[in-house]
Coordinates of N, CA and C in Angstrom, one line a residue:
X283 N 19.4 -9.5 -41.8 CA 18.3 -8.8 -41.2 C 17.4 -9.8 -40.4
X284 N 17.2 -11.0 -41.1 CA 16.3 -12.0 -40.5 C 16.9 -12.6 -39.2
X285 N 18.2 -12.8 -39.2 CA 18.9 -13.3 -38.1 C 18.9 -12.3 -36.9
X286 N 19.0 -11.0 -37.2 CA 18.9 -10.0 -36.1 C 17.5 -10.0 -35.5
X287 N 16.5 -10.1 -36.3 CA 15.1 -10.2 -35.7 C 14.9 -11.4 -34.9
X288 N 15.4 -12.5 -35.3 CA 15.2 -13.8 -34.6 C 16.0 -13.7 -33.3
X289 N 17.2 -13.1 -33.4 CA 18.0 -12.9 -32.2 C 17.3 -12.0 -31.2
X290 N 16.7 -10.9 -31.7 CA 16.0 -10.0 -30.8 C 14.8 -10.7 -30.1
X291 N 14.1 -11.5 -30.9 CA 12.9 -12.1 -30.3 C 13.3 -13.2 -29.3
X292 N 14.4 -13.8 -29.4 CA 14.9 -14.8 -28.5 C 15.5 -14.2 -27.2
X293 N 15.9 -12.9 -27.3 CA 16.6 -12.3 -26.2 C 15.6 -12.1 -25.0
X294 N 15.9 -12.7 -23.9 CA 15.1 -12.6 -22.7 C 15.8 -11.8 -21.6
X295 N 16.8 -11.0 -21.9 CA 17.5 -10.3 -20.9 C 16.6 -9.2 -20.2
X296 N 15.8 -8.5 -20.9 CA 14.9 -7.5 -20.3 C 13.7 -8.1 -19.6
X297 N 13.4 -9.3 -19.7 CA 12.2 -9.9 -19.2 C 12.2 -9.9 -17.6
X298 N 13.4 -10.1 -17.0 CA 13.5 -10.1 -15.6 C 13.1 -8.7 -15.0
X299 N 13.6 -7.7 -15.7 CA 13.3 -6.3 -15.2 C 11.8 -6.0 -15.3
X300 N 11.2 -6.5 -16.4 CA 9.7 -6.3 -16.5 C 9.0 -7.0 -15.4
X301 N 9.4 -8.3 -15.2 CA 8.7 -9.0 -14.1 C 8.9 -8.4 -12.8
X302 N 10.0 -7.9 -12.4 CA 10.2 -7.1 -11.2 C 9.4 -5.9 -11.1
X303 N 9.2 -5.2 -12.2 CA 8.4 -4.0 -12.3 C 6.9 -4.4 -12.0
X304 N 6.5 -5.5 -12.6 CA 5.1 -5.9 -12.4 C 4.8 -6.3 -10.9
X305 N 5.8 -7.0 -10.4 CA 5.7 -7.4 -8.9 C 5.6 -6.1 -8.1
X306 N 6.5 -5.2 -8.3 CA 6.5 -3.9 -7.5 C 5.2 -3.2 -7.7
X307 N 4.6 -3.2 -8.9 CA 3.3 -2.6 -9.1 C 2.2 -3.2 -8.3
X308 N 2.2 -4.6 -8.3 CA 1.2 -5.3 -7.6 C 1.3 -5.0 -6.1
X309 N 2.5 -5.0 -5.6 CA 2.7 -4.7 -4.2 C 2.2 -3.3 -3.8
X310 N 2.5 -2.4 -4.7 CA 2.1 -1.0 -4.5 C 0.6 -0.9 -4.4
X311 N -0.1 -1.6 -5.3 CA -1.6 -1.6 -5.3 C -2.1 -2.2 -4.0
X312 N -1.5 -3.2 -3.6 CA -1.9 -3.9 -2.3 C -1.7 -2.9 -1.1
X313 N -0.6 -2.2 -1.1 CA -0.4 -1.3 0.0 C -1.4 -0.2 0.0
X314 N -1.6 0.4 -1.1 CA -2.6 1.5 -1.3 C -4.0 1.0 -0.8
X315 N -4.4 -0.2 -1.2 CA -5.7 -0.7 -0.9 C -5.8 -0.9 0.6
X316 N -4.7 -1.4 1.3 CA -4.8 -1.6 2.7 C -4.7 -0.3 3.5
X317 N -4.1 0.7 3.0 CA -4.1 2.0 3.7 C -5.5 2.6 3.9
X318 N -6.4 2.3 3.0 CA -7.8 2.8 3.2 C -8.4 2.2 4.4
X319 N -8.1 0.9 4.7 CA -8.6 0.2 5.8 C -8.0 0.7 7.1
X320 N -6.7 1.0 7.0 CA -6.0 1.5 8.2 C -6.5 2.9 8.6
X321 N -6.7 3.7 7.6 CA -7.3 5.0 7.9 C -8.6 5.0 8.6
X322 N -9.5 4.1 8.1 CA -10.8 3.9 8.7 C -10.7 3.5 10.2
X323 N -9.8 2.5 10.4 CA -9.6 2.0 11.8 C -9.0 3.1 12.7
X324 N -8.1 3.9 12.2 CA -7.5 5.0 13.0 C -8.5 6.0 13.3
X325 N -9.4 6.4 12.3 CA -10.5 7.3 12.6 C -11.4 6.8 13.7
X326 N -11.7 5.6 13.6 CA -12.6 5.0 14.7 C -11.9 5.0 16.0
X327 N -10.6 4.6 16.1 CA -9.9 4.6 17.3 C -9.8 6.0 18.0
X328 N -9.4 7.0 17.2 CA -9.3 8.3 17.7 C -10.7 8.9 18.1
X329 N -11.7 8.5 17.4 CA -13.0 9.0 17.7 C -13.5 8.4 19.1
X330 N -13.1 7.2 19.3 CA -13.5 6.6 20.7 C -12.6 7.2 21.8
X331 N -11.4 7.6 21.5 CA -10.6 8.2 22.5 C -11.1 9.6 22.8
X332 N -11.5 10.4 21.8 CA -12.1 11.7 22.0 C -13.4 11.6 22.8
X333 N -14.2 10.6 22.5 CA -15.5 10.4 23.2 C -15.2 10.1 24.7
X334 N -14.2 9.2 24.9 CA -13.9 8.8 26.3 C -13.4 10.0 27.1
X335 N -12.5 10.8 26.4 CA -12.0 12.0 27.1 C -13.1 13.0 27.4
X336 N -14.0 13.2 26.5 CA -15.1 14.1 26.8 C -16.0 13.6 27.9
X337 N -16.3 12.3 27.9 CA -17.1 11.8 29.0 C -16.4 11.8 30.3
X338 N -15.1 11.6 30.3 CA -14.3 11.7 31.6 C -14.3 13.1 32.1
X339 N -14.3 14.1 31.2 CA -14.3 15.5 31.7 C -15.6 16.0 32.1
X340 N -16.7 15.3 31.7 CA -18.1 15.8 32.0 C -18.7 15.0 33.2
X341 N -17.9 14.3 34.0 CA -18.4 13.6 35.1 C -18.6 14.5 36.3
X342 N -18.3 15.7 36.2 CA -18.6 16.7 37.3 C -17.5 16.9 38.3
X343 N -16.4 16.2 38.1 CA -15.3 16.3 39.0 C -14.5 17.6 38.8
X344 N -14.2 18.3 39.9 CA -13.5 19.6 39.7 C -12.0 19.4 40.0
X345 N -11.6 18.3 40.5 CA -10.2 18.1 40.8 C -9.9 18.4 42.2
X346 N -10.8 19.0 43.0 CA -10.5 19.4 44.4 C -11.4 18.5 45.3
X347 N -10.9 18.2 46.4 CA -11.7 17.4 47.4 C -12.3 18.2 48.5

């Protein structure tokens, strides 16, 4: 029984899978955190586009000469 416990404690076969899982988790957290910034920037960009289009339409031009 003692030898089986020692053998189990020395076994590092599953350690690689755990390390890959931790790395994947850290990458996922980083992606999720950066998506918040991307959303804010996209909101700002489309807001500026909408404002520019509204201003372009209110210049009084009717499209006829």
